[in-house]
PDB file of N, CA and C in Angstrom:
ATOM      1  N   MET A1083       0.841  -1.058   0.020  1.00 89.00           N
ATOM      2  CA  MET A1083      -0.109   0.085  -0.081  1.00 89.00           C
ATOM      3  C   MET A1083       0.935   1.301   0.068  1.00 89.00           C
ATOM      4  N   LYS A1084       0.559   2.341  -0.712  1.00 88.00           N
ATOM      5  CA  LYS A1084       1.309   3.608  -0.735  1.00 88.00           C
ATOM      6  C   LYS A1084       0.329   4.672  -0.136  1.00 88.00           C
ATOM      7  N   LYS A1085       1.073   5.510   0.537  1.00 86.00           N
ATOM      8  CA  LYS A1085       0.523   6.745   1.084  1.00 86.00           C
ATOM      9  C   LYS A1085       1.525   7.828   1.067  1.00 86.00           C
ATOM     10  N   THR A1086       1.093   9.079   0.665  1.00 89.00           N
ATOM     11  CA  THR A1086       1.865  10.351   0.545  1.00 89.00           C
ATOM     12  C   THR A1086       1.682  11.077   1.925  1.00 89.00           C
ATOM     13  N   VAL A1087       2.731  11.409   2.535  1.00 82.00           N
ATOM     14  CA  VAL A1087       2.578  12.050   3.775  1.00 82.00           C
ATOM     15  C   VAL A1087       3.668  13.264   3.621  1.00 82.00           C
ATOM     16  N   LYS A1088       3.174  14.420   3.684  1.00 80.00           N
ATOM     17  CA  LYS A1088       4.031  15.755   3.591  1.00 80.00           C
ATOM     18  C   LYS A1088       4.887  15.830   2.253  1.00 80.00           C
ATOM     19  N   GLY A1089       4.191  15.321   1.099  1.00 86.00           N
ATOM     20  CA  GLY A1089       4.823  15.391   0.120  1.00 86.00           C
ATOM     21  C   GLY A1089       5.863  14.121  -0.295  1.00 86.00           C
ATOM     22  N   LYS A1090       6.018  13.169   0.542  1.00 85.00           N
ATOM     23  CA  LYS A1090       6.859  12.043   0.323  1.00 85.00           C
ATOM     24  C   LYS A1090       5.936  10.847   0.366  1.00 85.00           C
ATOM     25  N   THR A1091       6.160   9.736  -0.649  1.00 89.00           N
ATOM     26  CA  THR A1091       5.471   8.824  -0.837  1.00 89.00           C
ATOM     27  C   THR A1091       6.116   7.582  -0.040  1.00 89.00           C
ATOM     28  N   TYR A1092       5.316   6.934   0.753  1.00 89.00           N
ATOM     29  CA  TYR A1092       5.807   5.752   1.407  1.00 89.00           C
ATOM     30  C   TYR A1092       5.089   4.561   0.721  1.00 89.00           C
ATOM     31  N   ASP A1093       5.860   3.403   0.788  1.00 92.00           N
ATOM     32  CA  ASP A1093       5.324   2.154  -0.039  1.00 92.00           C
ATOM     33  C   ASP A1093       5.663   1.014   1.081  1.00 92.00           C
ATOM     34  N   THR A1094       4.622   0.132   1.494  1.00 93.00           N
ATOM     35  CA  THR A1094       4.862  -0.872   2.446  1.00 93.00           C
ATOM     36  C   THR A1094       5.772  -1.981   1.736  1.00 93.00           C
ATOM     37  N   VAL A1095       5.793  -1.877   0.467  1.00 93.00           N
ATOM     38  CA  VAL A1095       6.649  -2.972  -0.152  1.00 93.00           C
ATOM     39  C   VAL A1095       8.231  -2.556   0.078  1.00 93.00           C
ATOM     40  N   GLU A1096       8.296  -1.414   0.205  1.00 93.00           N
ATOM     41  CA  GLU A1096       9.863  -0.867   0.402  1.00 93.00           C
ATOM     42  C   GLU A1096      10.165  -0.582   1.921  1.00 93.00           C
ATOM     43  N   MET A1097       9.237  -0.716   2.694  1.00 95.00           N
ATOM     44  CA  MET A1097       9.531  -0.603   4.216  1.00 95.00           C
ATOM     45  C   MET A1097       9.857  -1.978   4.735  1.00 95.00           C
ATOM     46  N   THR A1098      10.353  -1.616   6.117  1.00 96.00           N
ATOM     47  CA  THR A1098      10.673  -3.014   6.791  1.00 96.00           C
ATOM     48  C   THR A1098       9.468  -3.184   7.899  1.00 96.00           C
ATOM     49  N   ALA A1099       8.966  -4.449   7.760  1.00 97.00           N
ATOM     50  CA  ALA A1099       7.875  -4.813   8.608  1.00 97.00           C
ATOM     51  C   ALA A1099       8.626  -5.070  10.314  1.00 97.00           C
ATOM     52  N   VAL A1100       8.114  -4.496  11.031  1.00 97.00           N
ATOM     53  CA  VAL A1100       8.623  -4.523  12.491  1.00 97.00           C
ATOM     54  C   VAL A1100       7.929  -5.742  13.225  1.00 97.00           C
ATOM     55  N   LYS A1101       6.495  -5.471  13.239  1.00 97.00           N
ATOM     56  CA  LYS A1101       5.841  -6.513  13.846  1.00 97.00           C
ATOM     57  C   LYS A1101       4.414  -6.712  13.271  1.00 97.00           C
ATOM     58  N   LYS A1102       3.791  -7.820  13.191  1.00 97.00           N
ATOM     59  CA  LYS A1102       2.512  -8.139  12.692  1.00 97.00           C
ATOM     60  C   LYS A1102       1.549  -8.866  13.738  1.00 97.00           C
ATOM     61  N   VAL A1103       0.246  -8.259  13.855  1.00 97.00           N
ATOM     62  CA  VAL A1103      -0.483  -8.906  14.671  1.00 97.00           C
ATOM     63  C   VAL A1103      -1.856  -9.183  13.886  1.00 97.00           C
ATOM     64  N   THR A1104      -2.460 -10.405  14.071  1.00 96.00           N
ATOM     65  CA  THR A1104      -3.671 -10.851  13.428  1.00 96.00           C
ATOM     66  C   THR A1104      -4.520 -11.385  14.465  1.00 96.00           C
ATOM     67  N   SER A1105      -5.758 -11.177  14.038  1.00 95.00           N
ATOM     68  CA  SER A1105      -6.860 -11.667  14.844  1.00 95.00           C
ATOM     69  C   SER A1105      -7.958 -12.260  13.818  1.00 95.00           C
ATOM     70  N   GLY A1106      -8.251 -13.624  14.099  1.00 94.00           N
ATOM     71  CA  GLY A1106      -9.251 -14.326  13.412  1.00 94.00           C
ATOM     72  C   GLY A1106      -8.318 -15.024  12.333  1.00 94.00           C
ATOM     73  N   MET A1107      -9.137 -15.694  11.341  1.00 88.00           N
ATOM     74  CA  MET A1107      -8.583 -16.681  10.186  1.00 88.00           C
ATOM     75  C   MET A1107      -8.874 -15.845   9.026  1.00 88.00           C
ATOM     76  N   TYR A1108      -8.183 -16.205   8.057  1.00 85.00           N
ATOM     77  CA  TYR A1108      -8.531 -15.643   6.641  1.00 85.00           C
ATOM     78  C   TYR A1108     -10.085 -15.821   6.371  1.00 85.00           C
ATOM     79  N   GLY A1109     -10.623 -14.760   5.852  1.00 88.00           N
ATOM     80  CA  GLY A1109     -12.044 -14.918   5.492  1.00 88.00           C
ATOM     81  C   GLY A1109     -13.023 -14.599   6.712  1.00 88.00           C
ATOM     82  N   ASP A1110     -12.502 -14.491   7.947  1.00 94.00           N
ATOM     83  CA  ASP A1110     -13.202 -14.235   9.107  1.00 94.00           C
ATOM     84  C   ASP A1110     -13.817 -12.749   9.026  1.00 94.00           C
ATOM     85  N   PRO A1111     -15.099 -12.333   8.861  1.00 96.00           N
ATOM     86  CA  PRO A1111     -15.542 -11.033   8.655  1.00 96.00           C
ATOM     87  C   PRO A1111     -15.043 -10.167   9.937  1.00 96.00           C
ATOM     88  N   ALA A1112     -14.902 -10.862  11.069  1.00 96.00           N
ATOM     89  CA  ALA A1112     -14.560  -9.878  12.236  1.00 96.00           C
ATOM     90  C   ALA A1112     -12.764  -9.890  12.310  1.00 96.00           C
ATOM     91  N   GLY A1113     -12.210 -10.697  11.459  1.00 96.00           N
ATOM     92  CA  GLY A1113     -10.657 -10.721  11.529  1.00 96.00           C
ATOM     93  C   GLY A1113     -10.053  -9.571  10.979  1.00 96.00           C
ATOM     94  N   TYR A1114      -8.888  -9.283  11.471  1.00 96.00           N
ATOM     95  CA  TYR A1114      -8.127  -8.108  11.155  1.00 96.00           C
ATOM     96  C   TYR A1114      -6.793  -8.298  11.383  1.00 96.00           C
ATOM     97  N   GLU A1115      -5.762  -7.354  10.637  1.00 96.00           N
ATOM     98  CA  GLU A1115      -4.278  -7.362  10.801  1.00 96.00           C
ATOM     99  C   GLU A1115      -3.901  -6.016  11.008  1.00 96.00           C
ATOM    100  N   GLU A1116      -2.720  -6.005  11.854  1.00 97.00           N
ATOM    101  CA  GLU A1116      -2.103  -4.845  12.048  1.00 97.00           C
ATOM    102  C   GLU A1116      -0.628  -5.043  11.806  1.00 97.00           C
ATOM    103  N   THR A1117       0.012  -4.070  10.940  1.00 96.00           N
ATOM    104  CA  THR A1117       1.489  -4.423  10.785  1.00 96.00           C
ATOM    105  C   THR A1117       2.075  -3.064  10.965  1.00 96.00           C
ATOM    106  N   LEU A1118       3.289  -3.026  11.889  1.00 97.00           N
ATOM    107  CA  LEU A1118       3.920  -1.892  12.063  1.00 97.00           C
ATOM    108  C   LEU A1118       4.976  -1.940  11.169  1.00 97.00           C
ATOM    109  N   TYR A1119       5.275  -0.835  10.466  1.00 97.00           N
ATOM    110  CA  TYR A1119       6.447  -0.736   9.439  1.00 97.00           C
ATOM    111  C   TYR A1119       7.310   0.493   9.775  1.00 97.00           C
ATOM    112  N   VAL A1120       8.530   0.288   9.530  1.00 97.00           N
ATOM    113  CA  VAL A1120       9.658   1.546   9.545  1.00 97.00           C
ATOM    114  C   VAL A1120       9.978   1.739   8.311  1.00 97.00           C
ATOM    115  N   ALA A1121      10.018   2.983   7.714  1.00 94.00           N
ATOM    116  CA  ALA A1121      10.636   3.296   6.450  1.00 94.00           C
ATOM    117  C   ALA A1121      12.173   3.607   6.573  1.00 94.00           C
ATOM    118  N   GLU A1122      12.717   3.729   5.530  1.00 93.00           N
ATOM    119  CA  GLU A1122      14.188   4.017   5.416  1.00 93.00           C
ATOM    120  C   GLU A1122      14.465   5.238   6.196  1.00 93.00           C
ATOM    121  N   ASP A1123      13.573   6.292   6.055  1.00 93.00           N
ATOM    122  CA  ASP A1123      14.123   7.560   6.841  1.00 93.00           C
ATOM    123  C   ASP A1123      13.565   7.630   8.304  1.00 93.00           C
ATOM    124  N   GLY A1124      13.193   6.286   8.787  1.00 95.00           N
ATOM    125  CA  GLY A1124      12.921   6.176  10.124  1.00 95.00           C
ATOM    126  C   GLY A1124      11.433   6.374  10.559  1.00 95.00           C
ATOM    127  N   ALA A1125      10.560   6.928   9.498  1.00 94.00           N
ATOM    128  CA  ALA A1125       9.095   7.090   9.863  1.00 94.00           C
ATOM    129  C   ALA A1125       8.567   5.728  10.082  1.00 94.00           C
ATOM    130  N   TYR A1126       7.474   5.826  10.955  1.00 96.00           N
ATOM    131  CA  TYR A1126       6.861   4.648  11.347  1.00 96.00           C
ATOM    132  C   TYR A1126       5.318   4.699  10.836  1.00 96.00           C
ATOM    133  N   PHE A1127       4.754   3.624  10.504  1.00 95.00           N
ATOM    134  CA  PHE A1127       3.304   3.490   9.809  1.00 95.00           C
ATOM    135  C   PHE A1127       2.898   2.168  10.575  1.00 95.00           C
ATOM    136  N   LEU A1128       1.447   2.386  10.639  1.00 96.00           N
ATOM    137  CA  LEU A1128       0.667   1.211  11.130  1.00 96.00           C
ATOM    138  C   LEU A1128      -0.257   0.906   9.952  1.00 96.00           C
ATOM    139  N   TYR A1129       0.012  -0.273   9.294  1.00 95.00           N
ATOM    140  CA  TYR A1129      -0.985  -0.712   8.274  1.00 95.00           C
ATOM    141  C   TYR A1129      -2.133  -1.544   8.940  1.00 95.00           C
ATOM    142  N   THR A1130      -3.305  -1.318   8.688  1.00 96.00           N
ATOM    143  CA  THR A1130      -4.486  -2.119   9.122  1.00 96.00           C
ATOM    144  C   THR A1130      -5.526  -2.332   7.992  1.00 96.00           C
ATOM    145  N   ASN A1131      -5.923  -3.580   8.274  1.00 95.00           N
ATOM    146  CA  ASN A1131      -7.081  -4.064   7.250  1.00 95.00           C
ATOM    147  C   ASN A1131      -7.718  -5.003   7.797  1.00 95.00           C
ATOM    148  N   GLY A1132      -9.013  -5.405   7.412  1.00 95.00           N
ATOM    149  CA  GLY A1132      -9.891  -6.433   8.173  1.00 95.00           C
ATOM    150  C   GLY A1132     -11.164  -6.604   7.439  1.00 95.00           C
ATOM    151  N   GLY A1133     -11.985  -7.633   7.999  1.00 94.00           N
ATOM    152  CA  GLY A1133     -13.146  -7.828   7.479  1.00 94.00           C
ATOM    153  C   GLY A1133     -14.265  -6.981   7.661  1.00 94.00           C
ATOM    154  N   ALA A1134     -15.528  -7.139   7.052  1.00 95.00           N
ATOM    155  CA  ALA A1134     -16.627  -6.338   7.247  1.00 95.00           C
ATOM    156  C   ALA A1134     -17.149  -5.982   8.698  1.00 95.00           C
ATOM    157  N   GLU A1135     -16.739  -6.976   9.432  1.00 96.00           N
ATOM    158  CA  GLU A1135     -17.378  -6.733  10.880  1.00 96.00           C
ATOM    159  C   GLU A1135     -16.255  -6.455  11.880  1.00 96.00           C
ATOM    160  N   SER A1136     -15.033  -6.128  11.330  1.00 96.00           N
ATOM    161  CA  SER A1136     -13.842  -5.826  12.233  1.00 96.00           C
ATOM    162  C   SER A1136     -13.626  -4.383  12.468  1.00 96.00           C
ATOM    163  N   LYS A1137     -12.787  -4.080  13.359  1.00 94.00           N
ATOM    164  CA  LYS A1137     -12.551  -2.719  13.589  1.00 94.00           C
ATOM    165  C   LYS A1137     -11.702  -1.933  12.643  1.00 94.00           C
ATOM    166  N   TYR A1138     -11.448  -2.732  11.631  1.00 95.00           N
ATOM    167  CA  TYR A1138     -10.613  -1.998  10.454  1.00 95.00           C
ATOM    168  C   TYR A1138     -11.323  -2.704   9.109  1.00 95.00           C
ATOM    169  N   MET A1139     -12.233  -2.038   8.840  1.00 90.00           N
ATOM    170  CA  MET A1139     -13.179  -2.425   7.697  1.00 90.00           C
ATOM    171  C   MET A1139     -12.698  -2.031   6.338  1.00 90.00           C
ATOM    172  N   SER A1140     -11.475  -1.296   6.315  1.00 90.00           N
ATOM    173  CA  SER A1140     -10.713  -1.019   5.045  1.00 90.00           C
ATOM    174  C   SER A1140      -9.411  -0.884   5.149  1.00 90.00           C
ATOM    175  N   GLU A1141      -8.589  -1.133   4.065  1.00 92.00           N
ATOM    176  CA  GLU A1141      -7.174  -1.025   4.335  1.00 92.00           C
ATOM    177  C   GLU A1141      -6.724   0.474   4.522  1.00 92.00           C
ATOM    178  N   LYS A1142      -5.765   0.637   5.537  1.00 92.00           N
ATOM    179  CA  LYS A1142      -5.303   1.963   5.719  1.00 92.00           C
ATOM    180  C   LYS A1142      -3.834   1.923   6.081  1.00 92.00           C
ATOM    181  N   LEU A1143      -3.168   3.081   6.143  1.00 93.00           N
ATOM    182  CA  LEU A1143      -1.846   3.113   6.341  1.00 93.00           C
ATOM    183  C   LEU A1143      -1.740   4.520   7.089  1.00 93.00           C
ATOM    184  N   THR A1144      -1.425   4.503   8.521  1.00 93.00           N
ATOM    185  CA  THR A1144      -1.325   5.604   9.468  1.00 93.00           C
ATOM    186  C   THR A1144      -0.003   5.839   9.870  1.00 93.00           C
ATOM    187  N   ALA A1145       0.340   7.152   9.710  1.00 93.00           N
ATOM    188  CA  ALA A1145       1.676   7.601  10.318  1.00 93.00           C
ATOM    189  C   ALA A1145       1.637   7.637  11.764  1.00 93.00           C
ATOM    190  N   MET A1146       2.664   7.212  12.435  1.00 95.00           N
ATOM    191  CA  MET A1146       3.007   7.029  13.946  1.00 95.00           C
ATOM    192  C   MET A1146       4.243   7.740  14.390  1.00 95.00           C
ATOM    193  N   SER A1147       4.290   8.236  15.453  1.00 96.00           N
ATOM    194  CA  SER A1147       5.465   8.838  15.954  1.00 96.00           C
ATOM    195  C   SER A1147       6.207   7.565  16.510  1.00 96.00           C
ATOM    196  N   LYS A1148       7.517   7.895  16.712  1.00 96.00           N
ATOM    197  CA  LYS A1148       8.351   6.745  17.326  1.00 96.00           C
ATOM    198  C   LYS A1148       7.962   6.306  18.582  1.00 96.00           C
ATOM    199  N   ALA A1149       7.352   7.284  19.451  1.00 98.00           N
ATOM    200  CA  ALA A1149       6.853   6.997  20.799  1.00 98.00           C
ATOM    201  C   ALA A1149       5.572   6.069  20.820  1.00 98.00           C
ATOM    202  N   LYS A1150       4.790   6.529  19.856  1.00 97.00           N
ATOM    203  CA  LYS A1150       3.511   5.604  19.736  1.00 97.00           C
ATOM    204  C   LYS A1150       3.888   4.360  19.103  1.00 97.00           C
ATOM    205  N   ALA A1151       4.794   4.186  18.340  1.00 97.00           N
ATOM    206  CA  ALA A1151       5.233   3.007  17.631  1.00 97.00           C
ATOM    207  C   ALA A1151       5.685   1.963  18.798  1.00 97.00           C
ATOM    208  N   ALA A1152       6.397   2.468  19.718  1.00 97.00           N
ATOM    209  CA  ALA A1152       7.160   1.712  20.768  1.00 97.00           C
ATOM    210  C   ALA A1152       5.972   1.411  21.817  1.00 97.00           C
ATOM    211  N   ALA A1153       5.023   2.116  21.979  1.00 97.00           N
ATOM    212  CA  ALA A1153       3.782   1.767  22.849  1.00 97.00           C
ATOM    213  C   ALA A1153       2.901   0.839  22.128  1.00 97.00           C
ATOM    214  N   TRP A1154       2.790   0.815  20.957  1.00 97.00           N
ATOM    215  CA  TRP A1154       2.068  -0.150  20.115  1.00 97.00           C
ATOM    216  C   TRP A1154       2.732  -1.667  20.326  1.00 97.00           C
ATOM    217  N   GLN A1155       3.916  -1.503  20.048  1.00 96.00           N
ATOM    218  CA  GLN A1155       4.727  -2.598  20.330  1.00 96.00           C
ATOM    219  C   GLN A1155       4.702  -3.357  21.756  1.00 96.00           C
ATOM    220  N   LYS A1156       4.691  -2.428  22.640  1.00 97.00           N
ATOM    221  CA  LYS A1156       4.701  -2.934  24.132  1.00 97.00           C
ATOM    222  C   LYS A1156       3.321  -3.399  24.398  1.00 97.00           C
ATOM    223  N   GLU A1157       2.244  -2.948  23.869  1.00 96.00           N
ATOM    224  CA  GLU A1157       0.874  -3.478  23.965  1.00 96.00           C
ATOM    225  C   GLU A1157       0.567  -4.707  23.307  1.00 96.00           C
ATOM    226  N   ASN A1158       1.408  -4.928  22.274  1.00 95.00           N
ATOM    227  CA  ASN A1158       1.258  -6.250  21.431  1.00 95.00           C
ATOM    228  C   ASN A1158       2.580  -7.350  21.574  1.00 95.00           C
ATOM    229  N   ALA A1159       3.046  -7.092  22.744  1.00 90.00           N
ATOM    230  CA  ALA A1159       4.267  -8.079  23.052  1.00 90.00           C
ATOM    231  C   ALA A1159       3.818  -9.473  23.257  1.00 90.00           C
TER     232      ALA A1159
END
Protein backbone atom coordinates (compact mmCIF):
# COMPACT_ATOMS: atom_id res chain seq x y z
CA MET A 1 0.00 0.00 0.00
CA LYS A 2 1.22 3.50 -0.80
CA LYS A 3 0.54 6.74 1.08
CA THR A 4 1.86 10.27 0.57
CA VAL A 5 2.73 12.18 3.75
CA LYS A 6 4.09 15.73 3.61
CA GLY A 7 4.96 15.30 -0.06
CA LYS A 8 6.84 12.02 0.37
CA THR A 9 5.39 8.71 -0.83
CA TYR A 10 5.75 5.68 1.41
CA ASP A 11 5.17 2.13 0.16
CA THR A 12 4.83 -0.91 2.45
CA VAL A 13 6.67 -2.99 -0.16
CA GLU A 14 9.78 -0.88 0.36
CA MET A 15 9.49 -0.55 4.17
CA THR A 16 10.60 -2.98 6.85
CA ALA A 17 7.89 -4.81 8.79
CA VAL A 18 8.65 -4.58 12.51
CA LYS A 19 5.74 -6.57 13.94
CA LYS A 20 2.49 -8.08 12.67
CA VAL A 21 -0.59 -8.90 14.73
CA THR A 22 -3.56 -10.84 13.37
CA SER A 23 -6.94 -11.63 14.83
CA GLY A 24 -9.13 -14.36 13.37
CA MET A 25 -8.56 -16.50 10.33
CA TYR A 26 -8.49 -15.56 6.65
CA GLY A 27 -12.03 -14.87 5.49
CA ASP A 28 -13.34 -14.18 9.02
CA PRO A 29 -15.55 -11.08 8.73
CA ALA A 30 -14.47 -9.98 12.22
CA GLY A 31 -10.78 -10.75 11.59
CA TYR A 32 -8.13 -8.11 11.04
CA GLU A 33 -4.41 -7.50 10.77
CA GLU A 34 -2.11 -4.76 12.04
CA THR A 35 1.47 -4.44 10.81
CA LEU A 36 3.95 -1.89 12.10
CA TYR A 37 6.41 -0.70 9.44
CA VAL A 38 9.46 1.53 9.57
CA ALA A 39 10.59 3.41 6.47
CA GLU A 40 14.19 3.98 5.44
CA ASP A 41 14.00 7.55 6.80
CA GLY A 42 12.88 6.27 10.23
CA ALA A 43 9.19 7.11 9.84
CA TYR A 44 6.76 4.63 11.42
CA PHE A 45 3.44 3.51 9.95
CA LEU A 46 0.71 1.16 11.08
CA TYR A 47 -0.95 -0.79 8.27
CA THR A 48 -4.44 -2.02 9.16
CA ASN A 49 -6.97 -4.08 7.23
CA GLY A 50 -9.86 -6.33 8.15
CA GLY A 51 -13.17 -7.94 7.39
CA ALA A 52 -16.55 -6.23 7.10
CA GLU A 53 -17.32 -6.76 10.81
CA SER A 54 -13.86 -5.87 12.16
CA LYS A 55 -12.53 -2.67 13.65
CA TYR A 56 -10.63 -2.10 10.39
CA MET A 57 -13.17 -2.48 7.61
CA SER A 58 -10.85 -1.03 4.99
CA GLU A 59 -7.15 -0.92 4.21
CA LYS A 60 -5.33 2.01 5.84
CA LEU A 61 -1.77 3.21 6.44
CA THR A 62 -1.40 5.57 9.41
CA ALA A 63 1.73 7.55 10.32
CA MET A 64 2.91 7.11 13.91
CA SER A 65 5.49 8.83 16.07
CA LYS A 66 8.40 6.77 17.35
CA ALA A 67 6.88 6.94 20.85
CA LYS A 68 3.48 5.70 19.66
CA ALA A 69 5.15 2.92 17.66
CA ALA A 70 7.04 1.83 20.79
CA ALA A 71 3.83 1.90 22.84
CA TRP A 72 2.01 -0.17 20.18
CA GLN A 73 4.83 -2.73 20.24
CA LYS A 74 4.69 -2.92 24.03
CA GLU A 75 0.89 -3.41 23.98
CA ASN A 76 1.27 -6.20 21.44
CA ALA A 77 4.25 -7.99 22.99
